[in-house]
Each structure stands twice: as C-alpha cells, then as structure tokens.
Amino acid sequence: MSLDVLAIAAHPDDVEQTCGGALIRMSEAGYRTGVLDLTAGDMGTRGSPEIRIAESEAASKVMGVAWRGNMRMPDAKLENSLDFRTKLALKIREVRPKVVILPYWQARHPDHYRCGEMGYEACFLAGLRKLDPETEPFRPSKILYASLYADVRPSFIVDISAQFERRMSALLSYTSQYGEMFEGGALFPNEQEIRERLAAVARFYGNQIGVKYGEPFVVKEAIQIDDIVSMPSRSI
Ligand SMILES: [Zn+2]
C-alpha cells in the first residue's frame, strides 16, 4: 500500500476536528488519504470501542479516506514505550505515507502530545533497515502538526471553506459522542453547539489568510517558496 497523506491521532474523532478538512481537500484533489487512530477511545463516557470504530468508518466514507486503521492501544494510558513505538513504525512501513499529520506536541490531554511525540519517533524508526528485517524500510518525507487546538502561530493554513460542511458531517457521524442527548432533564442542542464552536475556530484561522474557513498546521522546518511574486494571502 502507498498513501499520499496519513493523519495519526490518539482517538477516533480527533482527526475530524483538527485536520479533516485538509484530508477531504486532498482526497478531492485525487490523493490517497488515510487515518490511523491509536486508541478506540475506550475511556470515553459515552459509547464503546466497537461503536466508536464503526462510527470512525462511517466518518471515513464521508471524508473520502482510502484507508483507516486503529491500533487499539489503551486510551488515556498511552505511553511512548518501545513496544508501541515499534508497532507504530511497522504500521507506517505498511501504509507508506509520503506525508504524515500528527497532533501538535503540546496539549492538555496527555494522549494527544504522546501521540505527536510517538508518531515523530516512529516515522524515524520506520526508516531504519534493522528495525525489522522482514519488512521494507520507509520514512515519510514530511511531518505536519495539526495545531487547531494549540495556542501557537501556524506555519501555514489550509483553506477548507469548500470542505467545512463535509468535515462537519464526518464529525457528526460519531452519534455516540455528538448525538442529541438529555442533560438536566432537557434536550441539549448538542449539534448546534458543536457546529458553532467548530465554525468559530475555523473562521478564526480562515480570517488569517482571507478566506472563510481554515485549518492551521505547524512544521518544524522552514518552508521553501520558489515564486515570491505569486504568494497567496495579503500582508496586513
Ligand atoms: Zn482526542
């Protein structure tokens, strides 16, 4: 198998919130996209691992994702151990993504930053021939960090104005998480609340590049630009 882009995240539905728009846009452009969730969200208050995996598959169909996997690592107990790191590196060898998207390396939830750290190290390990003599070494050429929930200046922002509604539908495929529910005896308008919150965040980043909705990313290295005359987004 060979993917163009693989988003690795700690929990099902993380990708739909942080970089689903960019994945949808790349799939619309003809690239083969993939998602690898490290856990099935077993510690979540609502739903079960089986339900969340089924929902993540429904969300993948909405996003036009070519491949989705789940490592079934323990939710809320994710450790950057040699065992987990090696398993992840071997999975990267299997799906051979040119570009990997990871969660930003600082976050409130430990699973999120551990996923970022473990993903980074696994991408490196995957390229070492002696990691496993049975499988071909492979190293992704680019690592992007999805920084939507991090309070940092993005390295670049992807215009997802045309993909926003599809990303919203993908997220709402997780009915165990975002379906209507009773709270305090009244029906809580969950979907509307989520829609407004996601739209506000996407609008905030879109505004920075002069479009309606955007998704932010950070890269550790400098970005090469060959044509400085036709650079998009105006200076303020
Ligand atoms: Zn998460």
Coordinates of C-alpha atoms and ligand atoms in Angstrom, one line a residue:
M1 CA 0.0 0.0 0.0
S2 CA 1.1 3.6 -0.6
L3 CA -0.7 6.6 0.8
D4 CA -0.1 10.2 0.0
V5 CA -1.2 11.6 3.4
L6 CA -1.7 9.8 6.7
A7 CA -3.2 11.5 9.7
I8 CA -2.3 9.8 13.0
A9 CA -4.3 10.7 16.1
A10 CA -4.9 9.4 19.6
H11 CA -8.7 9.0 19.5
P12 CA -11.4 8.4 16.9
D13 CA -12.9 11.8 16.0
D14 CA -9.7 13.8 16.7
V15 CA -8.8 13.9 13.0
E16 CA -12.3 15.1 12.1
Q17 CA -11.8 18.1 14.3
T18 CA -8.3 19.1 13.6
C19 CA -7.3 18.2 10.0
G20 CA -10.3 16.5 8.4
G21 CA -10.8 19.5 6.1
A22 CA -7.3 19.2 4.7
L23 CA -7.8 15.4 4.3
I24 CA -11.0 15.9 2.4
R25 CA -9.4 18.6 0.2
M26 CA -6.5 16.3 -0.7
S27 CA -8.9 13.4 -1.4
E28 CA -10.9 15.7 -3.7
A29 CA -7.6 16.6 -5.4
G30 CA -7.1 12.9 -6.2
Y31 CA -4.6 12.0 -3.4
R32 CA -4.9 8.7 -1.4
T33 CA -5.5 9.7 2.2
G34 CA -5.5 7.6 5.4
V35 CA -6.2 7.9 9.1
L36 CA -4.6 5.9 11.9
D37 CA -6.2 6.1 15.3
L38 CA -4.0 4.8 18.1
T39 CA -6.9 4.0 20.5
A40 CA -10.6 3.3 20.2
G41 CA -11.5 5.9 22.9
D42 CA -12.3 3.1 25.5
M43 CA -12.2 5.7 28.3
G44 CA -14.9 7.9 26.8
T45 CA -18.0 8.3 28.9
R46 CA -20.4 7.6 26.0
G47 CA -20.3 4.7 23.5
S48 CA -18.0 1.7 23.4
P49 CA -14.8 0.9 21.4
E50 CA -16.8 -1.1 18.9
I51 CA -19.3 1.7 18.4
R52 CA -16.6 4.3 18.0
I53 CA -14.7 2.2 15.5
A54 CA -17.9 1.7 13.5
E55 CA -18.5 5.5 13.7
S56 CA -15.0 6.2 12.6
E57 CA -15.5 4.1 9.5
A58 CA -18.7 6.0 8.6
A59 CA -16.8 9.3 9.1
S60 CA -14.0 8.0 6.8
K61 CA -16.6 7.4 4.0
V62 CA -17.8 11.0 4.4
M63 CA -14.2 12.3 4.1
G64 CA -13.3 10.1 1.1
V65 CA -10.5 8.4 3.1
A66 CA -8.9 5.5 1.3
W67 CA -7.7 3.6 4.4
R68 CA -8.3 3.8 8.1
G69 CA -6.8 1.7 10.9
N70 CA -7.0 1.5 14.7
M71 CA -4.0 0.4 16.7
R72 CA -6.2 -0.5 19.8
M73 CA -3.7 1.0 22.2
P74 CA -5.1 1.8 25.7
D75 CA -7.0 5.1 25.8
A76 CA -5.8 7.6 28.4
K77 CA -2.9 5.3 29.2
L78 CA -0.9 5.9 26.0
E79 CA 2.8 5.6 26.7
N80 CA 5.6 6.3 24.3
S81 CA 7.1 2.9 25.0
L82 CA 9.5 1.0 22.8
D83 CA 6.8 -1.6 22.1
F84 CA 4.1 0.9 21.0
R85 CA 6.6 3.0 19.0
T86 CA 7.9 -0.1 17.1
K87 CA 4.3 -1.3 16.4
L88 CA 3.5 2.2 15.0
A89 CA 6.8 2.3 12.9
L90 CA 5.8 -1.1 11.4
K91 CA 2.4 0.2 10.5
I92 CA 4.0 3.2 8.9
R93 CA 6.1 0.8 6.8
E94 CA 2.9 -1.0 5.8
V95 CA 1.0 2.0 4.5
R96 CA 4.0 4.1 3.3
P97 CA 2.6 7.6 3.6
K98 CA 4.5 10.4 1.9
V99 CA 3.2 13.0 4.4
V100 CA 2.2 12.4 8.0
I101 CA 0.0 14.6 10.1
L102 CA 0.4 14.4 13.8
P103 CA -1.2 16.2 16.8
Y104 CA 0.8 19.3 17.9
W105 CA 3.4 18.3 20.5
Q106 CA 1.9 20.3 23.4
A107 CA -1.7 19.7 24.5
R108 CA -3.8 19.3 27.7
H109 CA -4.7 15.7 27.0
P110 CA -1.5 13.5 27.5
D111 CA -2.6 11.1 24.8
H112 CA -2.5 13.9 22.3
Y113 CA 1.0 15.1 22.9
R114 CA 2.3 11.5 23.4
C115 CA 0.8 10.6 20.0
G116 CA 2.7 13.6 18.5
E117 CA 5.9 12.5 20.1
M118 CA 5.5 8.8 19.4
G119 CA 4.4 9.5 15.8
Y120 CA 7.6 11.6 15.2
E121 CA 9.9 8.9 16.6
A122 CA 8.0 6.1 14.7
C123 CA 8.5 7.9 11.4
F124 CA 12.2 7.9 12.0
L125 CA 12.4 4.3 13.2
A126 CA 10.4 3.2 10.2
G127 CA 13.3 4.2 8.0
L128 CA 15.9 2.0 9.9
R129 CA 16.5 -1.2 7.9
K130 CA 17.4 -3.2 11.0
L131 CA 14.2 -2.4 12.9
D132 CA 12.7 -5.5 11.3
P133 CA 14.5 -7.5 8.6
E134 CA 11.1 -8.9 7.3
T135 CA 9.7 -5.5 6.1
E136 CA 11.0 -2.8 3.8
P137 CA 12.2 0.4 5.4
F138 CA 10.3 3.5 4.7
R139 CA 10.4 7.1 6.0
P140 CA 7.7 9.8 5.3
S141 CA 9.3 12.8 3.7
K142 CA 7.2 15.4 5.6
I143 CA 5.7 15.7 9.0
L144 CA 3.0 18.3 9.6
Y145 CA 1.5 19.1 13.0
A146 CA -2.2 19.8 13.3
S147 CA -2.3 22.8 15.6
L148 CA -6.0 23.8 15.7
Y149 CA -6.3 23.4 19.5
A150 CA -2.8 24.7 20.3
D151 CA -2.2 28.4 21.1
V152 CA 0.6 28.8 18.6
R153 CA 1.1 30.7 15.3
P154 CA 0.6 28.3 12.4
S155 CA 3.3 27.8 9.8
F156 CA 0.6 27.7 7.2
I157 CA -3.2 27.4 7.0
V158 CA -5.2 25.3 4.5
D159 CA -8.4 26.9 3.1
I160 CA -11.2 24.5 3.9
S161 CA -14.1 26.8 3.1
A162 CA -15.4 24.3 0.5
Q163 CA -14.8 21.3 2.7
F164 CA -16.2 22.6 6.0
E165 CA -19.7 21.1 5.7
R166 CA -18.3 17.7 4.7
R167 CA -16.0 17.8 7.7
M168 CA -18.9 18.7 9.9
S169 CA -20.9 15.7 8.6
A170 CA -17.9 13.5 9.2
L171 CA -17.7 14.6 12.8
L172 CA -21.5 14.1 13.3
S173 CA -21.1 10.5 12.2
Y174 CA -19.9 10.0 15.8
T175 CA -23.5 9.8 17.0
S176 CA -22.5 8.3 20.4
Q177 CA -20.4 11.4 21.0
Y178 CA -22.4 14.2 19.3
G179 CA -25.9 12.9 19.0
E180 CA -28.7 14.8 20.8
M181 CA -28.8 13.9 24.5
F182 CA -30.8 14.7 27.6
E183 CA -29.0 16.9 30.1
G184 CA -30.6 18.1 33.3
G185 CA -34.0 16.8 32.0
A186 CA -33.9 19.0 28.8
L187 CA -32.8 18.0 25.4
F188 CA -29.4 19.6 25.0
P189 CA -28.9 21.1 21.5
N190 CA -25.6 19.4 21.1
E191 CA -25.2 19.5 17.3
Q192 CA -25.9 23.3 17.2
E193 CA -23.4 23.9 20.0
I194 CA -20.7 21.9 18.2
R195 CA -21.4 23.4 14.8
E196 CA -21.0 27.0 16.3
R197 CA -17.8 26.1 18.2
L198 CA -16.1 24.5 15.1
A199 CA -17.3 27.2 12.8
A200 CA -15.8 29.9 15.2
V201 CA -12.4 28.2 15.3
A202 CA -12.3 27.5 11.5
R203 CA -13.4 31.1 10.9
F204 CA -10.6 32.4 13.2
Y205 CA -8.0 30.6 11.1
G206 CA -9.7 31.3 7.8
N207 CA -9.6 35.0 8.6
Q208 CA -5.8 34.9 8.9
I209 CA -5.5 34.0 5.2
G210 CA -8.5 36.0 4.0
V211 CA -10.9 33.0 3.4
K212 CA -14.0 31.8 5.3
Y213 CA -12.7 28.6 7.0
G214 CA -9.1 27.4 7.6
E215 CA -7.2 24.7 9.3
P216 CA -3.8 25.5 10.8
F217 CA -0.6 23.5 10.7
V218 CA 2.9 23.8 12.1
V219 CA 6.1 22.4 10.6
K220 CA 9.4 22.3 12.4
E221 CA 11.5 23.2 9.3
A222 CA 11.3 26.3 7.1
I223 CA 9.0 26.2 4.1
Q224 CA 10.5 26.6 0.7
I225 CA 8.9 29.2 -1.7
D226 CA 10.1 29.4 -5.3
D227 CA 7.9 32.2 -6.5
I228 CA 7.7 35.2 -4.1
V229 CA 5.6 37.2 -6.6
S230 CA 2.6 34.9 -6.6
M231 CA 2.4 34.1 -2.8
P232 CA -1.2 33.8 -1.6
S233 CA -2.8 35.8 1.2
R234 CA -2.2 39.5 1.5
S235 CA 0.0 41.2 4.1
I236 CA -1.8 43.3 6.6
Ligands
ZN1 ZN -8.5 13.2 21.4

